[in-house]
JSON list of C-alpha atoms in Angstrom, two decimals:
[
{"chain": "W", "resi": 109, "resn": "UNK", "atom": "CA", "xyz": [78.96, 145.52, 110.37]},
{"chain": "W", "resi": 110, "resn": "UNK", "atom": "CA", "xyz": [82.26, 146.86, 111.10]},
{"chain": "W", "resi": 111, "resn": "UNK", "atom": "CA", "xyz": [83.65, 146.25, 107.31]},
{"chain": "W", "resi": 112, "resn": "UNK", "atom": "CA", "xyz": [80.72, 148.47, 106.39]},
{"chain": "W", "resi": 113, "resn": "UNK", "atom": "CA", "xyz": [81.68, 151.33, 108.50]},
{"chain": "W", "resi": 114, "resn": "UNK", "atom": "CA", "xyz": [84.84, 151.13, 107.60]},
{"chain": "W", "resi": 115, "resn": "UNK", "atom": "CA", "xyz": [84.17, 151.40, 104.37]},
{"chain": "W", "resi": 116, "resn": "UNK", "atom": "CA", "xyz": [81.90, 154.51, 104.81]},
{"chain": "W", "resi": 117, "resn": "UNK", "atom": "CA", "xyz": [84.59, 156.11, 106.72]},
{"chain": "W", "resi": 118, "resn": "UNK", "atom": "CA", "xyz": [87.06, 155.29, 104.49]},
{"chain": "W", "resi": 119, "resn": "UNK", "atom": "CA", "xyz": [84.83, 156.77, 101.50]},
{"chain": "W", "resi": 120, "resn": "UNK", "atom": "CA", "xyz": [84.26, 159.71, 103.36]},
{"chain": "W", "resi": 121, "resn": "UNK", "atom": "CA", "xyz": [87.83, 160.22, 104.18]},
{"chain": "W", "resi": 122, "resn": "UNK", "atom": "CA", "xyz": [89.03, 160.07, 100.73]},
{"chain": "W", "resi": 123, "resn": "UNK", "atom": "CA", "xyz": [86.34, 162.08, 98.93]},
{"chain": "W", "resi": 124, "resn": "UNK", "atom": "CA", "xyz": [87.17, 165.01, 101.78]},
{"chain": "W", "resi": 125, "resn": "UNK", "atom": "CA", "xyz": [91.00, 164.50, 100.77]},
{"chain": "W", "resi": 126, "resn": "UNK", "atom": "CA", "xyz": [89.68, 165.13, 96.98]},
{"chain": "W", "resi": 127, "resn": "UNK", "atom": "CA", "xyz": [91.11, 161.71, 95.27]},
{"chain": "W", "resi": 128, "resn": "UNK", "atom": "CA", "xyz": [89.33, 161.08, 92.29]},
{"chain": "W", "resi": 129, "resn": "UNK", "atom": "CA", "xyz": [85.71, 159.33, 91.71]},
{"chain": "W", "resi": 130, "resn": "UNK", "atom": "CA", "xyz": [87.83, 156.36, 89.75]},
{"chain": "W", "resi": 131, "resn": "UNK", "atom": "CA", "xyz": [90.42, 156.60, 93.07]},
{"chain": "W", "resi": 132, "resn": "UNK", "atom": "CA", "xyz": [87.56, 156.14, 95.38]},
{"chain": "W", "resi": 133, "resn": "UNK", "atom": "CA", "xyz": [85.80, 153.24, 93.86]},
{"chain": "W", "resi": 134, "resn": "UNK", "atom": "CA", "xyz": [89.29, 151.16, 93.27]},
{"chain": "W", "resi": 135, "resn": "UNK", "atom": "CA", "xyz": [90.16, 152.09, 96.85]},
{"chain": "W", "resi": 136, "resn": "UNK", "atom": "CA", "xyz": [86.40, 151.08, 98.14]},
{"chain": "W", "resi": 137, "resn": "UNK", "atom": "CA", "xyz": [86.90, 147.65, 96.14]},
{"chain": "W", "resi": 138, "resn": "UNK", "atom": "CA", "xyz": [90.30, 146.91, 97.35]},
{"chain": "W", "resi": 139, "resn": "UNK", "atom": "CA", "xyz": [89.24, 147.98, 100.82]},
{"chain": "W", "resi": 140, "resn": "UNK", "atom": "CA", "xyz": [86.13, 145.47, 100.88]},
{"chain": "W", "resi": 141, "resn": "UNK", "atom": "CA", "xyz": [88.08, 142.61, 99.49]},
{"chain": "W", "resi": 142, "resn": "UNK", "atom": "CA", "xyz": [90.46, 143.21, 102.49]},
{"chain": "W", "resi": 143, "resn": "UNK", "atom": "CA", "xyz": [87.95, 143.35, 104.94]},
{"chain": "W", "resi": 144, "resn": "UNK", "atom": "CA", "xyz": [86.19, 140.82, 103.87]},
{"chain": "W", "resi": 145, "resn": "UNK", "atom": "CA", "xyz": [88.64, 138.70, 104.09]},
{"chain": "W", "resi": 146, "resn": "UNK", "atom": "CA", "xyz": [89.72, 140.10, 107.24]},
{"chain": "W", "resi": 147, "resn": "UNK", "atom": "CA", "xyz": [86.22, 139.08, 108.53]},
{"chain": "W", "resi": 148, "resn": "UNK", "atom": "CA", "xyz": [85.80, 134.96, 106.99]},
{"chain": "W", "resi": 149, "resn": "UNK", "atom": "CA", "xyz": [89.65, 134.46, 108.78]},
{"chain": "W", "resi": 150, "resn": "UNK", "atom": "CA", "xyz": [88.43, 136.24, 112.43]},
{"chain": "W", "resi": 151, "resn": "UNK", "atom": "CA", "xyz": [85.29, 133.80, 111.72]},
{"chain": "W", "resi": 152, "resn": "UNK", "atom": "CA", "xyz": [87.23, 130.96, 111.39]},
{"chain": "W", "resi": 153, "resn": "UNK", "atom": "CA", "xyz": [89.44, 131.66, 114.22]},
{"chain": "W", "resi": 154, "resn": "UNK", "atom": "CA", "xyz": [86.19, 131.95, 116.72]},
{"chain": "W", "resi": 155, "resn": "UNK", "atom": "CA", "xyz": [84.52, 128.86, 114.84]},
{"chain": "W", "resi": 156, "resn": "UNK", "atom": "CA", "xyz": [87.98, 127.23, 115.49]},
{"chain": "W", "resi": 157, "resn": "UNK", "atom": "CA", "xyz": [86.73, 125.40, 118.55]},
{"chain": "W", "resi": 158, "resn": "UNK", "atom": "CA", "xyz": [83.45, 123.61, 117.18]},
{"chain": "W", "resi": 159, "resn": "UNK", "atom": "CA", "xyz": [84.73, 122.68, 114.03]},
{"chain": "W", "resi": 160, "resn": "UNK", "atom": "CA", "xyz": [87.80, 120.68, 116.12]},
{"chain": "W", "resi": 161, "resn": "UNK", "atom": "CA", "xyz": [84.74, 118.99, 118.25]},
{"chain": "W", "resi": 162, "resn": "UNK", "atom": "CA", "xyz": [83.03, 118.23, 114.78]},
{"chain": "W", "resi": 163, "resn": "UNK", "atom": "CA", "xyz": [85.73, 116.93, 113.64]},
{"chain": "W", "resi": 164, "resn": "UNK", "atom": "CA", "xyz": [86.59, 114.83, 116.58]},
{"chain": "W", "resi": 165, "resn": "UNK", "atom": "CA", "xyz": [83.08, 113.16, 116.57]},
{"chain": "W", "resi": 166, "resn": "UNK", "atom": "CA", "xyz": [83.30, 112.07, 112.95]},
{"chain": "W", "resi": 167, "resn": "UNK", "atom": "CA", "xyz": [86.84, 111.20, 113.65]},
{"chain": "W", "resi": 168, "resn": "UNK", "atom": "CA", "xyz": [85.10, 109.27, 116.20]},
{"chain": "W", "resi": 169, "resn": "UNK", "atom": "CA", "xyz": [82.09, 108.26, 114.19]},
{"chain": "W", "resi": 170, "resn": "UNK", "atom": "CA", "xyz": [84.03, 106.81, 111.33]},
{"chain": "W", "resi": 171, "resn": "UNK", "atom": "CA", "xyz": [86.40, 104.67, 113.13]},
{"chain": "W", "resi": 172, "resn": "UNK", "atom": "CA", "xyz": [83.21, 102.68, 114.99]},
{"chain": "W", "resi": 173, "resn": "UNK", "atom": "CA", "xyz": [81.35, 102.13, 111.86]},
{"chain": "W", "resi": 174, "resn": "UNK", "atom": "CA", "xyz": [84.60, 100.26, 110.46]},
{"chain": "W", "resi": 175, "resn": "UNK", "atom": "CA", "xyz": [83.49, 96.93, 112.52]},
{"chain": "W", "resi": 176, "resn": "UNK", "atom": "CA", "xyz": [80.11, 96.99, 110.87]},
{"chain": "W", "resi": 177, "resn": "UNK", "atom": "CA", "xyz": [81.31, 97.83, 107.23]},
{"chain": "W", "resi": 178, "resn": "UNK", "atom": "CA", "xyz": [83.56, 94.87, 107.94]},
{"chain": "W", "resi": 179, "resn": "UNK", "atom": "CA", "xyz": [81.52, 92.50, 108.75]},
{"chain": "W", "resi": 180, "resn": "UNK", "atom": "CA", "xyz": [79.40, 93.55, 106.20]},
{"chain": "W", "resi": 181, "resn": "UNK", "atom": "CA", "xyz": [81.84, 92.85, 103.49]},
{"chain": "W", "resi": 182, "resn": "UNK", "atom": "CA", "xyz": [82.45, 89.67, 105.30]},
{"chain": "W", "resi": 183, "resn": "UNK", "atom": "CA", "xyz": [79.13, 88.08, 105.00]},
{"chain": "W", "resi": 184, "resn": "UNK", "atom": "CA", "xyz": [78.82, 89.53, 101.38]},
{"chain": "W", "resi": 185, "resn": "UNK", "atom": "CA", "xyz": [81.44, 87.66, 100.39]},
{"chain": "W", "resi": 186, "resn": "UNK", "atom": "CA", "xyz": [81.16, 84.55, 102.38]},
{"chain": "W", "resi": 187, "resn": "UNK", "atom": "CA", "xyz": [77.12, 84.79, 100.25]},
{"chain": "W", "resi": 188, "resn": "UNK", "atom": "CA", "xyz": [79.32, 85.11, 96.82]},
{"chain": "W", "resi": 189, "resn": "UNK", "atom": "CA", "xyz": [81.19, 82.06, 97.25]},
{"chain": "W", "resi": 190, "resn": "UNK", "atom": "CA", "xyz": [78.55, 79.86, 98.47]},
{"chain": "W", "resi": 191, "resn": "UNK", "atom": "CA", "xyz": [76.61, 81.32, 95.29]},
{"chain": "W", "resi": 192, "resn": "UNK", "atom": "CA", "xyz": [79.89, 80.34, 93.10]},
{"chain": "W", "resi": 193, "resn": "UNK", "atom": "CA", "xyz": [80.21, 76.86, 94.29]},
{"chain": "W", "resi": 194, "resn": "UNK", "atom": "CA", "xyz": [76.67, 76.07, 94.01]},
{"chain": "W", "resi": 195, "resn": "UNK", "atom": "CA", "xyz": [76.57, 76.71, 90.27]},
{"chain": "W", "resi": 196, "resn": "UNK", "atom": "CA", "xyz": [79.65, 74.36, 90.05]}
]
């Protein structure tokens, strides 16, 4: 909401100063880019604590579900071998 008042503001102040149509648009695209911007980085930053707890917990996640993966490749190969030496 605030990108889009600056930009109205910013419109308005340069069609009172009397810069040219082509001026204004170029100046209203170049100022949205900004702001834009401006705004995804300030959302990051207040984001910035939940997506280090998100991280954490698959962090967290990952590291438990080694043990089963594991053992899973375990038995899955421990079933290959006994497969190999019974065709032998």
């Amino acid at each position: 909401m605030i990108e889009f008042l600056f930009l109205v503001g910013f419109t308005i102040a340069l069609l009172a100063t009397g810069i040219s149509f082509i001026g204004v648009i170029a100046a209203m695209v170049v100022g949205f880019v900004v702001m834009a911007l401006a705004g995804m980085i300030g959302l990051v930053f207040k984001m910035l604590p939940w997506i280090i707890v998100i991280a954490v917990i698959i962090w967290l996640l990952k590291g438990r579900d080694k043990t089963a993966k594991n053992a899973r490749d375990y038995y899955h190969k421990r079933s290959r071998r006994s497969e190999r030496a019974r065709r032998y």
